[in-house]
XYZ file of C-alpha atoms in Angstrom:
163
model
C 0.000 0.000 0.000
C 1.326 3.397 -0.963
C 1.276 5.507 2.174
C 2.495 9.042 2.064
C 3.462 10.124 5.564
C 3.685 13.747 6.650
C 5.332 14.426 9.995
C 4.525 17.796 11.503
C 6.068 18.851 14.786
C 4.565 22.295 15.133
C 6.354 25.577 15.607
C 6.961 25.620 19.349
C 10.553 26.173 20.431
C 11.048 22.578 21.568
C 12.836 19.704 19.861
C 11.185 16.353 19.180
C 14.310 14.431 18.172
C 12.992 11.205 19.689
C 10.183 10.936 17.139
C 12.404 11.788 14.162
C 14.986 9.162 15.184
C 12.254 6.520 15.486
C 11.003 7.231 11.945
C 14.592 7.214 10.659
C 15.041 3.739 12.174
C 11.833 2.476 10.520
C 13.146 3.778 7.181
C 16.502 2.048 7.754
C 14.746 -1.242 8.519
C 12.658 -0.874 5.380
C 9.419 -0.876 7.402
C 8.646 2.550 5.996
C 9.555 3.643 2.468
C 11.710 6.739 2.993
C 10.515 8.085 -0.366
C 7.038 8.389 1.125
C 8.018 10.446 4.181
C 8.321 14.201 4.525
C 8.764 16.050 7.812
C 8.472 19.574 9.084
C 10.983 19.257 11.922
C 10.649 22.683 13.525
C 13.186 23.307 16.289
C 14.472 19.732 16.421
C 18.232 19.554 16.051
C 18.291 15.922 14.957
C 18.413 15.964 11.168
C 16.807 12.916 9.528
C 19.203 10.778 7.510
C 16.698 8.705 5.557
C 13.806 10.974 4.639
C 13.167 14.482 3.331
C 12.503 17.324 5.702
C 12.461 21.060 6.095
C 12.660 22.989 9.362
C 9.642 25.184 8.635
C 7.079 25.280 5.845
C 5.094 28.270 4.714
C 1.312 27.937 4.584
C 1.217 26.745 0.945
C 4.002 24.197 1.431
C 2.311 22.905 4.579
C -1.037 22.618 2.829
C 0.599 20.818 -0.109
C 2.366 18.258 2.116
C -0.819 17.690 4.125
C -2.776 17.165 0.906
C -0.312 14.534 -0.422
C -0.290 12.552 2.826
C -2.760 9.930 3.917
C -1.043 9.420 7.284
C 0.019 12.320 9.495
C 2.369 11.718 12.402
C 2.273 14.641 14.781
C 2.936 15.778 18.316
C 0.009 16.177 20.704
C -0.843 19.743 19.775
C -4.558 20.455 19.429
C -4.142 22.534 16.250
C -1.978 19.950 14.509
C -4.360 17.107 15.344
C -7.571 18.947 14.433
C -6.017 20.303 11.223
C -5.147 16.784 10.019
C -8.366 15.109 11.189
C -10.455 17.841 9.486
C -8.777 16.948 6.212
C -9.694 13.280 6.672
C -6.126 12.132 7.353
C -5.276 9.150 9.496
C -3.420 10.630 12.456
C -0.825 9.102 14.746
C -0.226 11.433 17.680
C 2.870 11.078 19.850
C 2.960 13.183 23.026
C 5.881 15.465 23.724
C 7.156 14.721 27.233
C 8.778 17.088 29.702
C 11.353 14.503 30.844
C 12.924 14.603 27.362
C 12.916 18.405 27.197
C 10.170 18.309 24.555
C 7.731 20.500 26.461
C 7.294 22.213 29.830
C 4.774 19.639 31.085
C 2.932 16.507 29.991
C -0.431 18.036 29.025
C -0.184 16.407 25.585
C -0.872 13.036 27.221
C -4.349 14.252 28.237
C -5.014 15.942 24.899
C -4.125 12.792 22.974
C -6.240 10.646 25.288
C -9.262 12.858 24.619
C -8.849 12.624 20.834
C -8.271 8.876 21.142
C -11.394 8.459 23.307
C -13.376 10.224 20.548
C -11.939 7.665 18.068
C -10.464 10.430 15.920
C -6.798 9.357 16.061
C -4.324 6.611 16.890
C -2.325 7.474 19.990
C 1.262 6.298 20.271
C 2.732 6.929 23.708
C 6.084 5.281 23.042
C 8.085 5.896 19.851
C 9.108 2.235 20.084
C 5.488 1.398 19.205
C 5.434 3.524 16.051
C 5.599 0.492 13.751
C 2.532 -1.005 15.468
C 0.754 2.359 15.304
C 1.386 2.516 11.541
C -0.225 -0.922 11.145
C -3.124 0.016 13.417
C -3.852 3.330 11.715
C -4.119 1.641 8.307
C -6.613 -0.957 9.522
C -8.793 1.248 11.710
C -11.808 3.290 10.695
C -11.840 6.528 12.654
C -14.742 8.862 13.272
C -14.887 11.708 10.821
C -14.379 15.139 12.230
C -17.524 17.120 12.850
C -16.824 20.800 13.044
C -17.598 21.448 16.663
C -14.162 22.714 17.547
C -15.447 24.848 20.393
C -17.173 21.872 22.050
C -14.094 19.672 21.661
C -11.745 22.337 23.007
C -14.127 23.080 25.895
C -14.444 19.402 26.799
C -10.671 18.963 26.636
C -10.128 22.050 28.810
C -12.717 20.800 31.306
C -11.049 17.403 31.375
C -7.608 18.894 32.006
C -8.927 21.206 34.734
C -10.531 18.191 36.391
C -7.161 16.399 36.687
């Protein structure tokens, strides 16, 4: 199956080297066809060896890469997830974790859980499970996004406040 994968790591001033290395390893193993992967790596300082990337994309480039992809691998940012789900992409979300210097706290764990509970995405809490997540995402039918962004954001905010 021809799967174009777009990795988007957002524009926050944090690296997400761990995720990029994991995808590089899958390309090396031949699990993922490197030709089919493109990443916007943002502030990460690990530079992928096996797939194409650019630090930042302008709006048109971003839109173009998103359009070409059928699988989007992203961090647990609300905007990144909603943007991909809205376009009908299969999304694998990997949370940035504070212990790796990827964010100031672990709020992305809760965000990803909420999207997962709504059956909108495939969550992948450990980059070591990325290969399994890629299999899962291809075989799973996810709910389509209904434009009720405000309700989703409110419910996520309520959930986080409750923890």
